[in-house]
Amino acid sequence: MVEEKKLIKGLSSKDAEKRQKSFGLNELSEKKKISMFKIFLSQFNDFMVWVLIGATIISGIMGEKADAITILIIIIINAILGFVQEYKTEKSLDALKSLAAPTCKVYRDGNITVINAKYLTVGDIVILEAGDRIPADGEILECTSLMVDESLLTGESVGISKSLRENENSLYMGTTVLKGKGLLQITAIGMNTKMGEIANLLQDIEDEKSPLKERLDSLGKILVILCIVICALVTVVGILRGNELTEMFLLGVSLAVAAIPEGLPAIVTVALALGVSRMLKKNSLVRKLPAVETLGCISVICSDKTGTLTQNKITVKEVYMNGKVYNLDKDILPQNSLMMKSFILCNDCNYDFNERNIDKALYGDPTETALIKMYFKDINLLKAFTSNTRRVYDIPFDSNRKMMSVIVRENGKESCYVKGAPEKLLERSSYIYENGRIKPLTYQKKQQIIASVNSMSERALRCLAAAYKDESLERSEELEKNLIFIGFVGSIDPPRPEVKDAVLKCKLAGIRPIMITGDHKNTAFAIAKDLNICNTLEQVLTGEEIEVLSDKELSKMVTKIRVFARVSPNHKLRIVKAFRKNGHIVSMTGDGVNDAPAIKEADIGISMGISGTDVTKEASSMILMDDNFRTIVDAIEEGRVIYDNIRKFIRYLLSCNLGEVLTMFLASLFYLPNPLSPIQILFVNLATDGLPAIALGMDPPDSDIMRQRPREKSEGIFARGLTEKILVRGSLIGILTLISFLVGMNYGWSLETCRTLSLATLVMSQLIHVFECRSERHSIFEIKLFTNPFLVGAVAISITMLVAILYVPALSAIFHTTALNFGQWLLVLFFSGIIAIINSIYLYIKVKR
Ligand code: ATP
């Protein structure tokens, strides 16, 4: 095997580049992208906006030309804001798509490199392993036990065996490797593949609609109808009272445009997309937008142990052989070439013999590299050791079987070497090799070995045994019978230092961390206890124990369990189902091809960015770029933050819009003059709805966000009193704005001044309320103002706009405003701030209590 690895060179980078130029990229042609111009035009794709434009043009022709032009300018500025939002969302989604792009392992310039699959070209040699998605069409050069799933092409989901035989040697793009491994020479790429012919079948990963957005879309429709009815009422009452027809019509339409929260679904997408890019900075890649919402509901995190809770930096510490335990830090290990051969030759590590540093020269699973490093510090010695050996057959490692076997030819003689979980090898061994002699493996001997395994696992060591045989070397699973047991090693894999804190954080947030591992019960327990995931052995359940439980029994039991040990991937599926049956929202991690069903079943399936296979990645809704448990907890926190922020700006937008509509509605109800002109209404909409709402979407989390219980998945966005908050606050904004108008009238100020007063009160009420919306549990006094600089900036811009239309003569002429004096400003600040202050004092006292 090693000899062959050296012979394969693959294409040179230069040659590959040339071929890419002539064959193109390995891509299926995509649907045409929407152009920037179309995105801009789509901003006007709204019935009410067209009515407003129509009404404006009519009123422009009939008189107020300056008004008409200003309204059109405001409409255009609004469209630009909408365009920027949508364009940003598109861009960040595109960036995510390219990050999620599939990769593949190829030989280039004689080295194995991982490349983006789109740069694969005809003639490339690709290395395939279980779980890989086949990146292009090709012919098999070499393979062992290769089985692929071609259901994407044939519709039949049965594994198909592949070999070098003529009818079995073709592999197709988009199909997946279920078992075994091989080398594939690429013969067709991109649209020339079989997949290219049916390119549209490929699923698009990002286009799923978020359920929240869908719900908001339908809420939006109801609000539109409600707004139109109220605005029509205001218009009709105004006309009946003898106001000018065009003026009233324009007012009604302006009010409708201002009050309809048309931006809501767009801001939700922006908030989700921004959250997704923030999550990416913290190493979690969300593949499906709706997952962001679900993240905040997670109540159980099922996590793999190796590499996720632990560092996956494995070092062999102890060796059991010849009936004794050797500690590698103290003892000198006796020569045992059979154990050495089992661990080195029954090993899938790749080597780079040009690299002198052994740490850099080995590529592969840390469990396997640790075994090589236990014997070799010098790569040249490893080269010499393996140079006369050639692997002629293998049964690959599989986490269900927990072992692997090879037949190796050395100097014309074949031997079988096996490594795997000690109890699996003991089950299959009839003899034991001790002190140079082969003896029958007696019951007592087995018990002695099991006791040693237990003792090492209790000290958190991960055990791996070796066995061999020289006779009856069948090329089938029969190979793994009547083995000669050699011994086993115990390795440490230290927990990740950051995990302890993350576990504590989970517990405070009402989330249950669960360890799921293929490892030994004792090893799992020792590590889980160290990480505070569990306290007693009663909280540990093994795969064997799961086997004898019915689904019903398992779901009854599962809530008491914190660690699942020696489980196989198929148990994971039952575990997810059991937790879900108890009403939990479950996230499940996985890396191997067999984990895909459990990942699909979980509410949030999480795959590993480093060690995960393509199949698990595609089944998952989130990829952990660093395989780290803490990243899951960070992502959940971010999910909660995003959901909270969406609630924040929904609260803000709806109560503000309610305030606007109510001001006008109450005025018409009580036969008062209109407190705002159409152009002023549109100004309020421009100054308060856009930037402050977006800035709220970027709000940092409440300090106690991870001290709250997870949200119920069925909970609506308006739950926990949000509707009441919106109704009460919105009404108060409307009533106080109207009162400010009345106060002005009472003083006998001109209609222009009174309108300016209500305009300023309405704008300022909203700009103060936006800070209240930052927290549902804390008062304005407790929220640190500058933790959201975007919001401070957005509010500053809005205030500047207000001041400008009041004090710049040219603008005040357009907006029909007057310059308010000091006393009038005091009135404005009183009416806009009083409720916020009362409310904050109430909240402050409540929290203090
Ligand atoms: P986790 O599920 O948390 O990742 P794990 O890595 O121990 O834990 P598996 O990879 O399924 O789980 O391994 C299960 C057992 O199989 C290990 O405890 C070990 O005894 C054995 N094993 C692991 N890797 C290999 C390998 N490369 N070759 C042979 N046996 C292995």
XYZ file of N, CA and C in Angstrom, residues 303-444:
426
model
N -23.803 15.339 22.066
C -22.506 15.636 21.458
C -21.612 14.400 21.435
N -20.884 14.236 20.351
C -19.848 13.203 20.305
C -18.789 13.542 21.326
N -18.038 12.543 21.711
C -16.967 12.818 22.669
C -15.682 13.211 21.954
N -15.161 12.253 21.164
C -13.816 12.448 20.629
C -13.766 13.631 19.661
N -12.935 14.594 19.995
C -12.748 15.743 19.103
C -13.718 16.878 19.369
N -14.870 16.589 19.982
C -15.853 17.650 20.231
C -15.785 18.078 21.698
N -15.832 17.085 22.587
C -15.646 17.384 24.011
C -14.167 17.256 24.377
N -13.465 16.402 23.636
C -12.025 16.246 23.895
C -11.229 16.887 22.754
N -9.914 16.943 22.947
C -9.084 17.679 21.991
C -8.735 16.882 20.737
N -8.982 15.575 20.764
C -8.559 14.686 19.678
C -7.042 14.747 19.493
N -6.326 15.032 20.601
C -4.857 14.960 20.571
C -4.527 13.719 21.377
N -4.404 12.620 20.668
C -4.330 11.343 21.363
C -2.868 10.935 21.562
N -2.531 10.505 22.768
C -1.173 10.042 23.061
C -1.265 8.724 23.816
N -0.532 7.728 23.340
C -0.546 6.433 24.023
C 0.227 6.568 25.328
N -0.377 6.110 26.415
C 0.262 6.241 27.720
C 0.645 4.886 28.305
N -0.207 3.888 28.099
C 0.054 2.578 28.713
C -0.152 1.468 27.694
N 0.585 0.385 27.899
C 0.464 -0.762 26.993
C 0.277 -2.024 27.821
N -0.677 -2.841 27.411
C -0.830 -4.149 28.057
C -0.325 -5.208 27.092
N 0.681 -5.969 27.523
C 1.102 -7.146 26.740
C 1.854 -8.096 27.659
N 1.940 -9.323 27.235
C 2.613 -10.369 28.035
C 2.050 -10.416 29.464
N 0.754 -10.086 29.640
C 0.121 -10.171 30.962
C 0.474 -9.019 31.887
N 1.182 -8.000 31.350
C 1.588 -6.888 32.226
C 1.189 -5.543 31.619
N 1.101 -4.528 32.505
C 0.824 -3.183 32.010
C 2.116 -2.371 32.076
N 2.481 -1.753 30.965
C 3.688 -0.913 30.924
C 3.265 0.541 30.823
N 3.909 1.368 31.638
C 3.636 2.802 31.570
C 4.724 3.438 30.715
N 4.348 4.036 29.595
C 5.355 4.516 28.638
C 6.206 5.666 29.183
N 5.717 6.339 30.230
C 6.519 7.427 30.810
C 7.652 6.870 31.666
N 7.474 5.633 32.185
C 8.475 5.091 33.121
C 9.175 3.838 32.604
N 8.366 2.943 32.024
C 8.901 1.619 31.704
C 9.449 1.544 30.284
N 10.361 0.577 30.101
C 10.844 0.324 28.736
C 9.983 -0.795 28.163
N 9.438 -0.530 26.983
C 8.520 -1.493 26.372
C 9.310 -2.635 25.750
N 9.005 -3.924 26.082
C 9.738 -5.019 25.454
C 9.423 -5.079 23.957
N 10.346 -5.585 23.174
C 10.137 -5.745 21.725
C 8.921 -6.624 21.481
N 8.016 -6.202 20.627
C 6.905 -7.056 20.241
C 6.524 -6.658 18.823
N 7.218 -7.286 17.855
C 7.048 -6.819 16.479
C 5.636 -7.089 15.966
N 4.942 -8.074 16.563
C 3.583 -8.359 16.086
C 2.625 -7.222 16.448
N 2.757 -6.744 17.695
C 1.895 -5.626 18.100
C 2.197 -4.399 17.228
N 3.513 -4.209 16.997
C 3.937 -3.074 16.199
C 3.349 -3.180 14.783
N 3.413 -4.375 14.210
C 2.885 -4.540 12.846
C 1.381 -4.309 12.820
N 0.685 -4.815 13.834
C -0.770 -4.618 13.865
C -1.117 -3.147 13.883
N -0.401 -2.417 14.735
C -0.753 -1.006 14.873
C -0.253 -0.144 13.703
N 0.854 -0.574 13.072
C 1.400 0.262 11.985
C 0.831 -0.141 10.621
N 0.671 -1.445 10.410
C 0.235 -1.875 9.073
C -1.287 -1.901 8.943
N -1.969 -2.148 10.089
C -3.434 -2.073 10.066
C -3.801 -0.640 10.455
N -3.493 0.269 9.559
C -3.544 1.689 9.903
C -3.745 2.465 8.596
N -4.676 3.398 8.575
C -5.000 4.108 7.328
C -4.327 5.461 7.192
N -3.356 5.703 8.058
C -2.651 6.968 7.997
C -1.913 7.113 6.662
N -1.877 8.332 6.130
C -1.024 8.586 4.966
C 0.257 9.257 5.440
N 1.376 8.965 4.749
C 2.657 9.571 5.162
C 3.223 10.427 4.055
N 3.947 11.448 4.462
C 4.710 12.242 3.511
C 6.175 12.009 3.863
N 6.837 11.152 3.082
C 8.206 10.782 3.433
C 9.206 11.908 3.168
N 8.751 12.969 2.492
C 9.673 14.095 2.278
C 9.749 15.001 3.495
N 8.805 14.853 4.383
C 8.748 15.718 5.568
C 9.538 15.067 6.695
N 10.472 15.815 7.288
C 11.330 15.214 8.324
C 10.618 15.142 9.668
N 9.812 16.154 9.949
C 9.131 16.209 11.239
C 7.958 15.223 11.255
N 8.023 14.248 12.158
C 7.015 13.184 12.150
C 5.609 13.727 12.386
N 5.512 14.818 13.183
C 4.191 15.391 13.460
C 3.534 15.913 12.186
N 4.396 16.443 11.294
C 3.835 17.006 10.061
C 3.726 15.953 8.963
N 4.454 14.838 9.129
C 4.514 13.857 8.046
C 3.311 12.917 8.023
N 2.550 12.884 9.130
C 1.443 11.929 9.190
C 0.111 12.627 8.968
N -0.706 12.064 8.087
C -2.056 12.596 7.870
C -3.048 11.497 8.197
N -3.961 11.771 9.094
C -4.972 10.747 9.349
C -5.649 10.941 10.671
N -6.401 9.930 11.063
C -7.143 9.943 12.307
C -6.156 9.965 13.481
N -6.337 10.904 14.430
C -5.385 10.992 15.544
C -5.218 9.687 16.327
N -6.274 8.850 16.366
C -6.132 7.549 17.030
C -5.019 6.762 16.349
N -4.967 6.861 15.028
C -4.001 6.072 14.258
C -2.616 6.723 14.236
N -2.591 8.056 14.136
C -1.263 8.689 14.128
C -0.577 8.470 15.482
N -1.383 8.441 16.560
C -0.802 8.233 17.892
C -0.087 6.887 17.962
N -0.657 5.894 17.284
C -0.034 4.554 17.319
C 1.323 4.578 16.609
N 1.391 5.304 15.500
C 2.665 5.376 14.775
C 3.699 6.138 15.606
N 3.229 7.248 16.207
C 4.166 8.067 16.992
C 4.663 7.327 18.223
N 3.885 6.352 18.680
C 4.326 5.573 19.836
C 5.595 4.769 19.488
N 5.705 4.378 18.209
C 6.859 3.565 17.811
C 7.940 4.356 17.096
N 7.552 5.386 16.361
C 8.535 6.055 15.510
C 8.634 7.544 15.789
N 9.875 7.979 15.950
C 10.095 9.426 16.072
C 10.706 9.927 14.761
N 11.244 8.947 13.975
C 11.964 9.308 12.754
C 11.223 8.726 11.543
N 10.893 9.575 10.599
C 10.094 9.156 9.449
C 10.851 8.142 8.578
N 12.205 8.245 8.567
C 12.986 7.314 7.740
C 12.901 5.893 8.261
N 12.817 5.770 9.595
C 12.698 4.424 10.171
C 11.331 3.832 9.826
N 10.313 4.697 9.824
C 8.970 4.238 9.451
C 8.975 3.778 7.995
N 9.691 4.539 7.171
C 9.787 4.213 5.746
C 10.425 2.825 5.580
N 11.517 2.614 6.309
C 12.223 1.333 6.214
C 11.328 0.194 6.700
N 10.576 0.458 7.782
C 9.733 -0.582 8.373
C 8.628 -1.035 7.412
N 8.094 -0.072 6.657
C 6.945 -0.401 5.806
C 7.341 -0.744 4.369
N 8.628 -0.586 4.037
C 8.993 -0.636 2.625
C 8.746 -2.003 1.961
N 8.845 -3.091 2.713
C 8.642 -4.403 2.078
C 7.228 -4.932 2.240
N 6.321 -4.077 2.687
C 4.966 -4.570 2.948
C 4.000 -4.014 1.913
N 2.966 -4.787 1.685
C 1.962 -4.331 0.705
C 0.599 -4.838 1.169
N -0.337 -3.923 1.344
C -1.676 -4.330 1.779
C -2.404 -4.937 0.587
N -2.932 -6.163 0.767
C -3.595 -6.780 -0.376
C -5.099 -6.886 -0.173
N -5.557 -6.689 1.055
C -6.999 -6.756 1.306
C -7.278 -6.028 2.607
N -8.450 -5.415 2.716
C -8.790 -4.869 4.034
C -10.297 -4.820 4.272
N -10.656 -4.878 5.537
C -12.044 -4.607 5.935
C -11.946 -3.309 6.736
N -12.450 -2.211 6.157
C -12.188 -0.901 6.772
C -12.824 -0.737 8.155
N -12.331 0.268 8.881
C -12.903 0.577 10.204
C -14.330 1.062 10.020
N -15.156 0.663 10.935
C -16.554 1.061 10.888
C -16.992 1.218 12.333
N -17.639 2.341 12.661
C -17.928 2.553 14.085
C -19.024 1.623 14.598
N -19.714 0.906 13.713
C -20.627 -0.122 14.216
C -19.833 -1.336 14.680
N -18.817 -1.728 13.872
C -18.030 -2.939 14.215
C -16.925 -2.598 15.209
N -16.494 -1.329 15.212
C -15.446 -0.833 16.106
C -14.114 -1.558 15.930
N -13.820 -1.984 14.723
C -12.526 -2.624 14.455
C -12.218 -2.550 12.949
N -10.956 -2.859 12.597
C -10.606 -2.990 11.182
C -9.544 -4.078 11.013
N -9.470 -4.632 9.804
C -8.520 -5.718 9.553
C -7.862 -5.523 8.196
N -6.628 -6.026 8.080
C -5.936 -5.986 6.776
C -5.206 -7.305 6.543
N -5.023 -7.626 5.275
C -4.080 -8.700 4.950
C -2.895 -8.011 4.286
N -1.714 -8.298 4.808
C -0.508 -7.631 4.314
C 0.453 -8.694 3.775
N 1.025 -8.406 2.598
C 2.046 -9.319 2.067
C 3.417 -8.729 2.377
N 4.261 -9.609 3.006
C 5.599 -9.144 3.383
C 6.578 -10.248 3.007
N 7.495 -9.939 2.152
C 8.472 -10.923 1.663
C 7.771 -12.207 1.194
N 6.719 -12.053 0.422
C 6.035 -13.203 -0.165
C 5.081 -13.916 0.767
N 5.010 -13.511 2.025
C 4.139 -14.197 2.978
C 3.006 -13.257 3.417
N 1.791 -13.859 3.487
C 0.659 -13.009 3.871
C 0.281 -13.193 5.337
N -0.078 -12.096 6.020
C -0.567 -12.166 7.407
C -1.746 -11.218 7.537
N -2.572 -11.537 8.537
C -3.704 -10.640 8.806
C -3.457 -9.907 10.114
N -3.650 -8.582 10.101
C -3.516 -7.786 11.329
C -4.839 -7.072 11.596
N -5.159 -7.040 12.874
C -6.459 -6.476 13.251
C -6.251 -5.503 14.403
N -7.004 -4.413 14.406
C -7.033 -3.572 15.602
C -8.459 -3.073 15.830
N -8.769 -2.814 17.108
C -10.131 -2.366 17.401
C -10.411 -2.367 18.892
N -11.689 -2.151 19.248
C -12.066 -2.118 20.658
C -11.712 -3.465 21.309
N -11.086 -3.467 22.511
C -10.605 -4.714 23.105
C -11.663 -5.805 23.181
N -12.889 -5.460 23.634
C -13.872 -6.534 23.792
C -14.273 -7.131 22.451
N -14.226 -6.334 21.382
C -14.581 -6.850 20.048
C -13.524 -7.860 19.597
N -12.247 -7.532 19.896
C -11.173 -8.444 19.481
C -11.141 -9.686 20.368
N -11.450 -9.490 21.655
C -11.476 -10.662 22.552
C -12.549 -11.649 22.101
N -13.704 -11.095 21.670
C -14.798 -11.956 21.171
C -14.337 -12.825 20.016
N -13.429 -12.286 19.211
C -13.038 -12.983 17.984
C -11.705 -13.719 18.118
N -11.121 -13.696 19.317
C -9.812 -14.344 19.469
C -9.947 -15.689 20.177
N -9.143 -16.649 19.715
C -9.121 -17.964 20.375
C -7.778 -18.181 21.071
N -6.788 -17.386 20.675
C -5.440 -17.560 21.228
C -4.911 -16.233 21.731
N -3.807 -16.363 22.459
C -3.132 -15.133 22.877
C -1.637 -15.302 22.673
N -1.009 -14.235 22.257
C 0.441 -14.254 22.039
C 1.098 -13.604 23.247
N 1.873 -14.391 24.014
C 2.527 -13.838 25.203
C 3.968 -14.325 25.277
N 4.862 -13.445 25.541
C 6.295 -13.770 25.691
C 6.786 -14.679 24.568
N 6.420 -14.354 23.344
C 6.921 -15.090 22.180
C 6.198 -16.394 21.906
N 5.165 -16.732 22.698
C 4.477 -18.016 22.463
C 2.973 -17.811 22.265
N 2.406 -18.687 21.457
C 0.945 -18.614 21.242
C 0.273 -19.633 22.153
N -0.693 -19.145 22.974
C -1.376 -20.041 23.909
C -2.888 -19.894 23.699
N -3.659 -20.876 24.144
C -5.119 -20.713 24.069
C -5.548 -19.556 24.975
N -6.564 -18.823 24.515
C -7.061 -17.695 25.310
C -8.111 -18.237 26.280
N -7.712 -18.423 27.519
C -8.623 -19.038 28.494
C -9.592 -17.999 29.048
N -10.612 -18.519 29.726
C -11.607 -17.645 30.347
C -10.924 -16.718 31.362
N -10.022 -17.325 32.168
C -9.326 -16.529 33.192
C -8.515 -15.402 32.547
